[in-house]
Amino acid sequence: SLQRCLTSLQAQRDVDLTALILLQGFGTADQETVRDAISRMWLSEPAPRVVNVPNPTGADVRSALLNRALDIHYAETANDFFYVLDHDDLVFSHALASLTGPVVGSPAAVSFGKVLVARYLGLGNYDFLYRMEDHFRATERDIAELAIDNFFPIHGYVYHTRAMPQGRLRFNESMDRLEDFEAL
């Protein structure tokens, strides 16, 4: 699933991106497996950077991963946007340009896009996509509803970090789920 995810990132048009892959306490051998997979399939430079976040307790530290990615974003890139894509998610080739384009140079801190859910069946080494659906029905909902229902998964929006002070966006590390909703 990571290779499919990265392929969808490589297909992005009209955007420059810095790809980071954050791992939750992977051992040396598993880190090398990820790096080998990237080297076999990533087509451009720079290749995604792999960052292993220590996880001695084996807990779900996704919030710590997100904060580590934010720290790298601010300290080591000149990117105006912060976008998160889980390893098992894919985006169409126009997704990032569609999310970022309308808010470039504006004071808007977040840009939202429509998310479709792809239903597929894994058959050996192949995945058969059999249905796309508007599961979240976000276009039928009012943004005020977001305060009570998380109908935008994290890959359905991008943070415009240029439009907010550094440190404003942080993920609550005491949470092991819904940390994206809480931050949003």
mmCIF file of the C-alpha atoms, coordinates in Angstrom:
data_MODEL
# 
_entry.id   MODEL 
# 
loop_
_atom_site.group_PDB 
_atom_site.id 
_atom_site.type_symbol 
_atom_site.label_atom_id 
_atom_site.label_alt_id 
_atom_site.label_comp_id 
_atom_site.label_asym_id 
_atom_site.label_entity_id 
_atom_site.label_seq_id 
_atom_site.pdbx_PDB_ins_code 
_atom_site.Cartn_x 
_atom_site.Cartn_y 
_atom_site.Cartn_z 
_atom_site.occupancy 
_atom_site.B_iso_or_equiv 
_atom_site.pdbx_formal_charge 
_atom_site.auth_seq_id 
_atom_site.auth_comp_id 
_atom_site.auth_asym_id 
_atom_site.auth_atom_id 
_atom_site.pdbx_PDB_model_num 
ATOM 1   C CA . SER A 1 1   ? 0.000   0.000   0.000   1.00 0.00 ? 1   SER A CA 1 
ATOM 2   C CA . LEU A 1 2   ? 2.918   2.372   0.648   1.00 0.00 ? 2   LEU A CA 1 
ATOM 3   C CA . GLN A 1 3   ? 4.203   1.946   -2.893  1.00 0.00 ? 3   GLN A CA 1 
ATOM 4   C CA . ARG A 1 4   ? 0.737   2.691   -4.342  1.00 0.00 ? 4   ARG A CA 1 
ATOM 5   C CA . CYS A 1 5   ? 0.489   5.736   -2.074  1.00 0.00 ? 5   CYS A CA 1 
ATOM 6   C CA . LEU A 1 6   ? 3.899   7.023   -3.183  1.00 0.00 ? 6   LEU A CA 1 
ATOM 7   C CA . THR A 1 7   ? 3.041   6.404   -6.832  1.00 0.00 ? 7   THR A CA 1 
ATOM 8   C CA . SER A 1 8   ? 0.019   8.673   -6.410  1.00 0.00 ? 8   SER A CA 1 
ATOM 9   C CA . LEU A 1 9   ? 2.286   11.360  -4.927  1.00 0.00 ? 9   LEU A CA 1 
ATOM 10  C CA . GLN A 1 10  ? 4.750   11.075  -7.812  1.00 0.00 ? 10  GLN A CA 1 
ATOM 11  C CA . ALA A 1 11  ? 1.870   11.600  -10.231 1.00 0.00 ? 11  ALA A CA 1 
ATOM 12  C CA . GLN A 1 12  ? 1.016   15.031  -8.791  1.00 0.00 ? 12  GLN A CA 1 
ATOM 13  C CA . ARG A 1 13  ? 0.959   17.787  -11.400 1.00 0.00 ? 13  ARG A CA 1 
ATOM 14  C CA . ASP A 1 14  ? 1.820   21.460  -11.002 1.00 0.00 ? 14  ASP A CA 1 
ATOM 15  C CA . VAL A 1 15  ? 3.219   21.220  -7.455  1.00 0.00 ? 15  VAL A CA 1 
ATOM 16  C CA . ASP A 1 16  ? 6.634   20.767  -5.908  1.00 0.00 ? 16  ASP A CA 1 
ATOM 17  C CA . LEU A 1 17  ? 6.600   18.506  -2.905  1.00 0.00 ? 17  LEU A CA 1 
ATOM 18  C CA . THR A 1 18  ? 8.893   17.228  -0.211  1.00 0.00 ? 18  THR A CA 1 
ATOM 19  C CA . ALA A 1 19  ? 7.867   13.713  0.770   1.00 0.00 ? 19  ALA A CA 1 
ATOM 20  C CA . LEU A 1 20  ? 8.503   12.449  4.277   1.00 0.00 ? 20  LEU A CA 1 
ATOM 21  C CA . ILE A 1 21  ? 7.735   8.944   5.459   1.00 0.00 ? 21  ILE A CA 1 
ATOM 22  C CA . LEU A 1 22  ? 7.320   8.710   9.218   1.00 0.00 ? 22  LEU A CA 1 
ATOM 23  C CA . LEU A 1 23  ? 7.631   5.307   10.876  1.00 0.00 ? 23  LEU A CA 1 
ATOM 24  C CA . GLN A 1 24  ? 6.448   4.291   14.347  1.00 0.00 ? 24  GLN A CA 1 
ATOM 25  C CA . GLY A 1 25  ? 9.402   2.661   16.069  1.00 0.00 ? 25  GLY A CA 1 
ATOM 26  C CA . PHE A 1 26  ? 10.516  0.424   13.198  1.00 0.00 ? 26  PHE A CA 1 
ATOM 27  C CA . GLY A 1 27  ? 13.518  -1.830  13.696  1.00 0.00 ? 27  GLY A CA 1 
ATOM 28  C CA . THR A 1 28  ? 16.581  -1.489  11.481  1.00 0.00 ? 28  THR A CA 1 
ATOM 29  C CA . ALA A 1 29  ? 15.569  -4.300  9.111   1.00 0.00 ? 29  ALA A CA 1 
ATOM 30  C CA . ASP A 1 30  ? 12.056  -2.878  8.610   1.00 0.00 ? 30  ASP A CA 1 
ATOM 31  C CA . GLN A 1 31  ? 13.459  0.605   7.985   1.00 0.00 ? 31  GLN A CA 1 
ATOM 32  C CA . GLU A 1 32  ? 15.736  -0.847  5.308   1.00 0.00 ? 32  GLU A CA 1 
ATOM 33  C CA . THR A 1 33  ? 12.772  -2.647  3.721   1.00 0.00 ? 33  THR A CA 1 
ATOM 34  C CA . VAL A 1 34  ? 10.977  0.698   3.404   1.00 0.00 ? 34  VAL A CA 1 
ATOM 35  C CA . ARG A 1 35  ? 14.090  2.435   2.009   1.00 0.00 ? 35  ARG A CA 1 
ATOM 36  C CA . ASP A 1 36  ? 14.630  -0.395  -0.508  1.00 0.00 ? 36  ASP A CA 1 
ATOM 37  C CA . ALA A 1 37  ? 11.021  -0.176  -1.660  1.00 0.00 ? 37  ALA A CA 1 
ATOM 38  C CA . ILE A 1 38  ? 11.384  3.576   -2.178  1.00 0.00 ? 38  ILE A CA 1 
ATOM 39  C CA . SER A 1 39  ? 14.645  3.206   -4.108  1.00 0.00 ? 39  SER A CA 1 
ATOM 40  C CA . ARG A 1 40  ? 13.031  0.695   -6.469  1.00 0.00 ? 40  ARG A CA 1 
ATOM 41  C CA . MET A 1 41  ? 10.013  2.821   -7.327  1.00 0.00 ? 41  MET A CA 1 
ATOM 42  C CA . TRP A 1 42  ? 10.682  6.549   -6.712  1.00 0.00 ? 42  TRP A CA 1 
ATOM 43  C CA . LEU A 1 43  ? 11.520  8.210   -10.023 1.00 0.00 ? 43  LEU A CA 1 
ATOM 44  C CA . SER A 1 44  ? 12.767  11.704  -9.163  1.00 0.00 ? 44  SER A CA 1 
ATOM 45  C CA . GLU A 1 45  ? 15.036  13.579  -6.794  1.00 0.00 ? 45  GLU A CA 1 
ATOM 46  C CA . PRO A 1 46  ? 14.910  14.079  -3.976  1.00 0.00 ? 46  PRO A CA 1 
ATOM 47  C CA . ALA A 1 47  ? 13.570  10.727  -2.840  1.00 0.00 ? 47  ALA A CA 1 
ATOM 48  C CA . PRO A 1 48  ? 11.294  10.692  0.201   1.00 0.00 ? 48  PRO A CA 1 
ATOM 49  C CA . ARG A 1 49  ? 13.089  11.041  3.484   1.00 0.00 ? 49  ARG A CA 1 
ATOM 50  C CA . VAL A 1 50  ? 12.413  8.238   5.973   1.00 0.00 ? 50  VAL A CA 1 
ATOM 51  C CA . VAL A 1 51  ? 12.190  9.272   9.630   1.00 0.00 ? 51  VAL A CA 1 
ATOM 52  C CA . ASN A 1 52  ? 11.806  6.685   12.351  1.00 0.00 ? 52  ASN A CA 1 
ATOM 53  C CA . VAL A 1 53  ? 10.170  8.046   15.509  1.00 0.00 ? 53  VAL A CA 1 
ATOM 54  C CA . PRO A 1 54  ? 11.125  5.968   18.560  1.00 0.00 ? 54  PRO A CA 1 
ATOM 55  C CA . ASN A 1 55  ? 8.257   4.057   20.088  1.00 0.00 ? 55  ASN A CA 1 
ATOM 56  C CA . PRO A 1 56  ? 9.567   1.933   22.977  1.00 0.00 ? 56  PRO A CA 1 
ATOM 57  C CA . THR A 1 57  ? 6.101   1.169   24.387  1.00 0.00 ? 57  THR A CA 1 
ATOM 58  C CA . GLY A 1 58  ? 4.560   0.097   21.078  1.00 0.00 ? 58  GLY A CA 1 
ATOM 59  C CA . ALA A 1 59  ? 1.720   2.586   21.539  1.00 0.00 ? 59  ALA A CA 1 
ATOM 60  C CA . ASP A 1 60  ? 0.023   4.373   18.662  1.00 0.00 ? 60  ASP A CA 1 
ATOM 61  C CA . VAL A 1 61  ? 2.111   7.556   18.382  1.00 0.00 ? 61  VAL A CA 1 
ATOM 62  C CA . ARG A 1 62  ? 0.537   9.043   15.261  1.00 0.00 ? 62  ARG A CA 1 
ATOM 63  C CA . SER A 1 63  ? 0.292   12.500  16.876  1.00 0.00 ? 63  SER A CA 1 
ATOM 64  C CA . ALA A 1 64  ? 4.024   12.445  17.612  1.00 0.00 ? 64  ALA A CA 1 
ATOM 65  C CA . LEU A 1 65  ? 4.641   11.456  13.989  1.00 0.00 ? 65  LEU A CA 1 
ATOM 66  C CA . LEU A 1 66  ? 2.593   14.397  12.764  1.00 0.00 ? 66  LEU A CA 1 
ATOM 67  C CA . ASN A 1 67  ? 4.382   16.823  15.082  1.00 0.00 ? 67  ASN A CA 1 
ATOM 68  C CA . ARG A 1 68  ? 7.776   15.482  13.972  1.00 0.00 ? 68  ARG A CA 1 
ATOM 69  C CA . ALA A 1 69  ? 6.735   15.997  10.351  1.00 0.00 ? 69  ALA A CA 1 
ATOM 70  C CA . LEU A 1 70  ? 5.644   19.559  11.195  1.00 0.00 ? 70  LEU A CA 1 
ATOM 71  C CA . ASP A 1 71  ? 8.995   20.257  12.857  1.00 0.00 ? 71  ASP A CA 1 
ATOM 72  C CA . ILE A 1 72  ? 10.798  19.077  9.701   1.00 0.00 ? 72  ILE A CA 1 
ATOM 73  C CA . HIS A 1 73  ? 8.390   21.053  7.529   1.00 0.00 ? 73  HIS A CA 1 
ATOM 74  C CA . TYR A 1 74  ? 9.196   24.314  9.293   1.00 0.00 ? 74  TYR A CA 1 
ATOM 75  C CA . ALA A 1 75  ? 12.900  23.743  9.906   1.00 0.00 ? 75  ALA A CA 1 
ATOM 76  C CA . GLU A 1 76  ? 14.028  22.105  6.687   1.00 0.00 ? 76  GLU A CA 1 
ATOM 77  C CA . THR A 1 77  ? 11.689  23.074  3.848   1.00 0.00 ? 77  THR A CA 1 
ATOM 78  C CA . ALA A 1 78  ? 10.397  26.253  2.286   1.00 0.00 ? 78  ALA A CA 1 
ATOM 79  C CA . ASN A 1 79  ? 7.005   24.678  1.594   1.00 0.00 ? 79  ASN A CA 1 
ATOM 80  C CA . ASP A 1 80  ? 3.885   26.768  2.112   1.00 0.00 ? 80  ASP A CA 1 
ATOM 81  C CA . PHE A 1 81  ? 1.612   23.784  2.698   1.00 0.00 ? 81  PHE A CA 1 
ATOM 82  C CA . PHE A 1 82  ? 1.489   20.793  5.027   1.00 0.00 ? 82  PHE A CA 1 
ATOM 83  C CA . TYR A 1 83  ? -0.360  17.760  3.711   1.00 0.00 ? 83  TYR A CA 1 
ATOM 84  C CA . VAL A 1 84  ? -0.758  14.307  5.250   1.00 0.00 ? 84  VAL A CA 1 
ATOM 85  C CA . LEU A 1 85  ? -1.431  11.119  3.355   1.00 0.00 ? 85  LEU A CA 1 
ATOM 86  C CA . ASP A 1 86  ? -1.711  7.795   5.164   1.00 0.00 ? 86  ASP A CA 1 
ATOM 87  C CA . HIS A 1 87  ? 0.140   4.844   3.616   1.00 0.00 ? 87  HIS A CA 1 
ATOM 88  C CA . ASP A 1 88  ? -3.106  3.199   2.537   1.00 0.00 ? 88  ASP A CA 1 
ATOM 89  C CA . ASP A 1 89  ? -4.581  6.281   0.825   1.00 0.00 ? 89  ASP A CA 1 
ATOM 90  C CA . LEU A 1 90  ? -4.262  7.472   -2.776  1.00 0.00 ? 90  LEU A CA 1 
ATOM 91  C CA . VAL A 1 91  ? -4.825  10.848  -4.398  1.00 0.00 ? 91  VAL A CA 1 
ATOM 92  C CA . PHE A 1 92  ? -5.674  11.730  -7.975  1.00 0.00 ? 92  PHE A CA 1 
ATOM 93  C CA . SER A 1 93  ? -2.919  13.479  -9.956  1.00 0.00 ? 93  SER A CA 1 
ATOM 94  C CA . HIS A 1 94  ? -4.620  16.881  -9.693  1.00 0.00 ? 94  HIS A CA 1 
ATOM 95  C CA . ALA A 1 95  ? -5.380  16.680  -5.957  1.00 0.00 ? 95  ALA A CA 1 
ATOM 96  C CA . LEU A 1 96  ? -2.580  18.773  -4.456  1.00 0.00 ? 96  LEU A CA 1 
ATOM 97  C CA . ALA A 1 97  ? -2.748  21.475  -7.138  1.00 0.00 ? 97  ALA A CA 1 
ATOM 98  C CA . SER A 1 98  ? -6.520  21.658  -6.641  1.00 0.00 ? 98  SER A CA 1 
ATOM 99  C CA . LEU A 1 99  ? -6.141  21.984  -2.876  1.00 0.00 ? 99  LEU A CA 1 
ATOM 100 C CA . THR A 1 100 ? -3.327  24.537  -2.878  1.00 0.00 ? 100 THR A CA 1 
ATOM 101 C CA . GLY A 1 101 ? -4.069  26.664  -5.949  1.00 0.00 ? 101 GLY A CA 1 
ATOM 102 C CA . PRO A 1 102 ? -7.104  28.558  -4.638  1.00 0.00 ? 102 PRO A CA 1 
ATOM 103 C CA . VAL A 1 103 ? -5.399  29.640  -1.392  1.00 0.00 ? 103 VAL A CA 1 
ATOM 104 C CA . VAL A 1 104 ? -1.901  30.581  -2.567  1.00 0.00 ? 104 VAL A CA 1 
ATOM 105 C CA . GLY A 1 105 ? -1.194  34.095  -1.288  1.00 0.00 ? 105 GLY A CA 1 
ATOM 106 C CA . SER A 1 106 ? -4.417  34.249  0.714   1.00 0.00 ? 106 SER A CA 1 
ATOM 107 C CA . PRO A 1 107 ? -4.934  34.336  4.487   1.00 0.00 ? 107 PRO A CA 1 
ATOM 108 C CA . ALA A 1 108 ? -6.900  31.048  4.375   1.00 0.00 ? 108 ALA A CA 1 
ATOM 109 C CA . ALA A 1 109 ? -5.309  28.512  6.721   1.00 0.00 ? 109 ALA A CA 1 
ATOM 110 C CA . VAL A 1 110 ? -6.987  25.386  5.358   1.00 0.00 ? 110 VAL A CA 1 
ATOM 111 C CA . SER A 1 111 ? -8.219  24.240  1.973   1.00 0.00 ? 111 SER A CA 1 
ATOM 112 C CA . PHE A 1 112 ? -10.674 21.355  1.633   1.00 0.00 ? 112 PHE A CA 1 
ATOM 113 C CA . GLY A 1 113 ? -11.337 18.963  -1.230  1.00 0.00 ? 113 GLY A CA 1 
ATOM 114 C CA . LYS A 1 114 ? -13.783 16.209  -2.016  1.00 0.00 ? 114 LYS A CA 1 
ATOM 115 C CA . VAL A 1 115 ? -12.823 12.728  -0.837  1.00 0.00 ? 115 VAL A CA 1 
ATOM 116 C CA . LEU A 1 116 ? -14.064 9.595   -2.542  1.00 0.00 ? 116 LEU A CA 1 
ATOM 117 C CA . VAL A 1 117 ? -13.798 6.170   -0.980  1.00 0.00 ? 117 VAL A CA 1 
ATOM 118 C CA . ALA A 1 118 ? -12.481 3.463   -3.274  1.00 0.00 ? 118 ALA A CA 1 
ATOM 119 C CA . ARG A 1 119 ? -13.732 -0.034  -2.588  1.00 0.00 ? 119 ARG A CA 1 
ATOM 120 C CA . TYR A 1 120 ? -11.396 -2.728  -3.793  1.00 0.00 ? 120 TYR A CA 1 
ATOM 121 C CA . LEU A 1 121 ? -10.726 -6.408  -3.491  1.00 0.00 ? 121 LEU A CA 1 
ATOM 122 C CA . GLY A 1 122 ? -7.180  -7.705  -3.142  1.00 0.00 ? 122 GLY A CA 1 
ATOM 123 C CA . LEU A 1 123 ? -6.439  -10.707 -5.356  1.00 0.00 ? 123 LEU A CA 1 
ATOM 124 C CA . GLY A 1 124 ? -2.886  -11.895 -4.797  1.00 0.00 ? 124 GLY A CA 1 
ATOM 125 C CA . ASN A 1 125 ? -0.586  -9.110  -5.988  1.00 0.00 ? 125 ASN A CA 1 
ATOM 126 C CA . TYR A 1 126 ? -3.425  -7.199  -7.655  1.00 0.00 ? 126 TYR A CA 1 
ATOM 127 C CA . ASP A 1 127 ? -6.110  -4.909  -6.316  1.00 0.00 ? 127 ASP A CA 1 
ATOM 128 C CA . PHE A 1 128 ? -9.393  -4.833  -8.175  1.00 0.00 ? 128 PHE A CA 1 
ATOM 129 C CA . LEU A 1 129 ? -11.209 -1.507  -7.786  1.00 0.00 ? 129 LEU A CA 1 
ATOM 130 C CA . TYR A 1 130 ? -14.920 -2.168  -8.053  1.00 0.00 ? 130 TYR A CA 1 
ATOM 131 C CA . ARG A 1 131 ? -16.593 1.011   -6.761  1.00 0.00 ? 131 ARG A CA 1 
ATOM 132 C CA . MET A 1 132 ? -15.938 4.678   -5.981  1.00 0.00 ? 132 MET A CA 1 
ATOM 133 C CA . GLU A 1 133 ? -18.386 6.365   -3.644  1.00 0.00 ? 133 GLU A CA 1 
ATOM 134 C CA . ASP A 1 134 ? -18.950 9.733   -2.017  1.00 0.00 ? 134 ASP A CA 1 
ATOM 135 C CA . HIS A 1 135 ? -19.015 8.161   1.437   1.00 0.00 ? 135 HIS A CA 1 
ATOM 136 C CA . PHE A 1 136 ? -18.515 11.407  3.391   1.00 0.00 ? 136 PHE A CA 1 
ATOM 137 C CA . ARG A 1 137 ? -20.976 13.510  1.313   1.00 0.00 ? 137 ARG A CA 1 
ATOM 138 C CA . ALA A 1 138 ? -18.991 16.612  2.244   1.00 0.00 ? 138 ALA A CA 1 
ATOM 139 C CA . THR A 1 139 ? -20.414 18.719  -0.591  1.00 0.00 ? 139 THR A CA 1 
ATOM 140 C CA . GLU A 1 140 ? -23.899 18.266  0.911   1.00 0.00 ? 140 GLU A CA 1 
ATOM 141 C CA . ARG A 1 141 ? -22.789 19.406  4.363   1.00 0.00 ? 141 ARG A CA 1 
ATOM 142 C CA . ASP A 1 142 ? -22.192 22.765  5.975   1.00 0.00 ? 142 ASP A CA 1 
ATOM 143 C CA . ILE A 1 143 ? -18.712 23.553  7.279   1.00 0.00 ? 143 ILE A CA 1 
ATOM 144 C CA . ALA A 1 144 ? -20.281 24.273  10.690  1.00 0.00 ? 144 ALA A CA 1 
ATOM 145 C CA . GLU A 1 145 ? -21.118 20.556  10.892  1.00 0.00 ? 145 GLU A CA 1 
ATOM 146 C CA . LEU A 1 146 ? -17.392 19.881  11.072  1.00 0.00 ? 146 LEU A CA 1 
ATOM 147 C CA . ALA A 1 147 ? -17.507 20.981  14.715  1.00 0.00 ? 147 ALA A CA 1 
ATOM 148 C CA . ILE A 1 148 ? -19.574 17.907  15.583  1.00 0.00 ? 148 ILE A CA 1 
ATOM 149 C CA . ASP A 1 149 ? -18.712 15.335  12.915  1.00 0.00 ? 149 ASP A CA 1 
ATOM 150 C CA . ASN A 1 150 ? -15.353 14.511  11.339  1.00 0.00 ? 150 ASN A CA 1 
ATOM 151 C CA . PHE A 1 151 ? -16.409 14.147  7.724   1.00 0.00 ? 151 PHE A CA 1 
ATOM 152 C CA . PHE A 1 152 ? -13.042 15.215  6.287   1.00 0.00 ? 152 PHE A CA 1 
ATOM 153 C CA . PRO A 1 153 ? -10.318 12.584  6.574   1.00 0.00 ? 153 PRO A CA 1 
ATOM 154 C CA . ILE A 1 154 ? -6.841  14.086  6.955   1.00 0.00 ? 154 ILE A CA 1 
ATOM 155 C CA . HIS A 1 155 ? -5.967  13.631  3.278   1.00 0.00 ? 155 HIS A CA 1 
ATOM 156 C CA . GLY A 1 156 ? -9.049  15.669  2.298   1.00 0.00 ? 156 GLY A CA 1 
ATOM 157 C CA . TYR A 1 157 ? -7.477  18.982  3.224   1.00 0.00 ? 157 TYR A CA 1 
ATOM 158 C CA . VAL A 1 158 ? -4.189  20.830  3.284   1.00 0.00 ? 158 VAL A CA 1 
ATOM 159 C CA . TYR A 1 159 ? -2.892  23.255  5.897   1.00 0.00 ? 159 TYR A CA 1 
ATOM 160 C CA . HIS A 1 160 ? -1.642  26.559  4.470   1.00 0.00 ? 160 HIS A CA 1 
ATOM 161 C CA . THR A 1 161 ? 1.177   26.997  6.967   1.00 0.00 ? 161 THR A CA 1 
ATOM 162 C CA . ARG A 1 162 ? 2.354   30.236  5.325   1.00 0.00 ? 162 ARG A CA 1 
ATOM 163 C CA . ALA A 1 163 ? -0.939  31.791  6.482   1.00 0.00 ? 163 ALA A CA 1 
ATOM 164 C CA . MET A 1 164 ? -0.516  30.907  10.166  1.00 0.00 ? 164 MET A CA 1 
ATOM 165 C CA . PRO A 1 165 ? 2.182   31.584  12.733  1.00 0.00 ? 165 PRO A CA 1 
ATOM 166 C CA . GLN A 1 166 ? 4.670   28.793  13.346  1.00 0.00 ? 166 GLN A CA 1 
ATOM 167 C CA . GLY A 1 167 ? 3.570   26.743  16.335  1.00 0.00 ? 167 GLY A CA 1 
ATOM 168 C CA . ARG A 1 168 ? -0.145  27.394  15.758  1.00 0.00 ? 168 ARG A CA 1 
ATOM 169 C CA . LEU A 1 169 ? -0.653  23.964  14.241  1.00 0.00 ? 169 LEU A CA 1 
ATOM 170 C CA . ARG A 1 170 ? 0.206   21.118  16.635  1.00 0.00 ? 170 ARG A CA 1 
ATOM 171 C CA . PHE A 1 171 ? -1.268  17.688  17.217  1.00 0.00 ? 171 PHE A CA 1 
ATOM 172 C CA . ASN A 1 172 ? -2.234  16.590  20.727  1.00 0.00 ? 172 ASN A CA 1 
ATOM 173 C CA . GLU A 1 173 ? 0.173   13.771  21.565  1.00 0.00 ? 173 GLU A CA 1 
ATOM 174 C CA . SER A 1 174 ? -2.066  12.405  24.309  1.00 0.00 ? 174 SER A CA 1 
ATOM 175 C CA . MET A 1 175 ? -4.524  11.317  21.594  1.00 0.00 ? 175 MET A CA 1 
ATOM 176 C CA . ASP A 1 176 ? -4.126  8.100   19.609  1.00 0.00 ? 176 ASP A CA 1 
ATOM 177 C CA . ARG A 1 177 ? -7.098  8.737   17.349  1.00 0.00 ? 177 ARG A CA 1 
ATOM 178 C CA . LEU A 1 178 ? -9.034  11.764  16.094  1.00 0.00 ? 178 LEU A CA 1 
ATOM 179 C CA . GLU A 1 179 ? -5.905  13.889  16.620  1.00 0.00 ? 179 GLU A CA 1 
ATOM 180 C CA . ASP A 1 180 ? -6.392  15.302  13.123  1.00 0.00 ? 180 ASP A CA 1 
ATOM 181 C CA . PHE A 1 181 ? -9.982  16.276  13.860  1.00 0.00 ? 181 PHE A CA 1 
ATOM 182 C CA . GLU A 1 182 ? -8.969  17.913  17.153  1.00 0.00 ? 182 GLU A CA 1 
ATOM 183 C CA . ALA A 1 183 ? -6.184  19.897  15.450  1.00 0.00 ? 183 ALA A CA 1 
ATOM 184 C CA . LEU A 1 184 ? -8.486  20.943  12.634  1.00 0.00 ? 184 LEU A CA 1 
# 
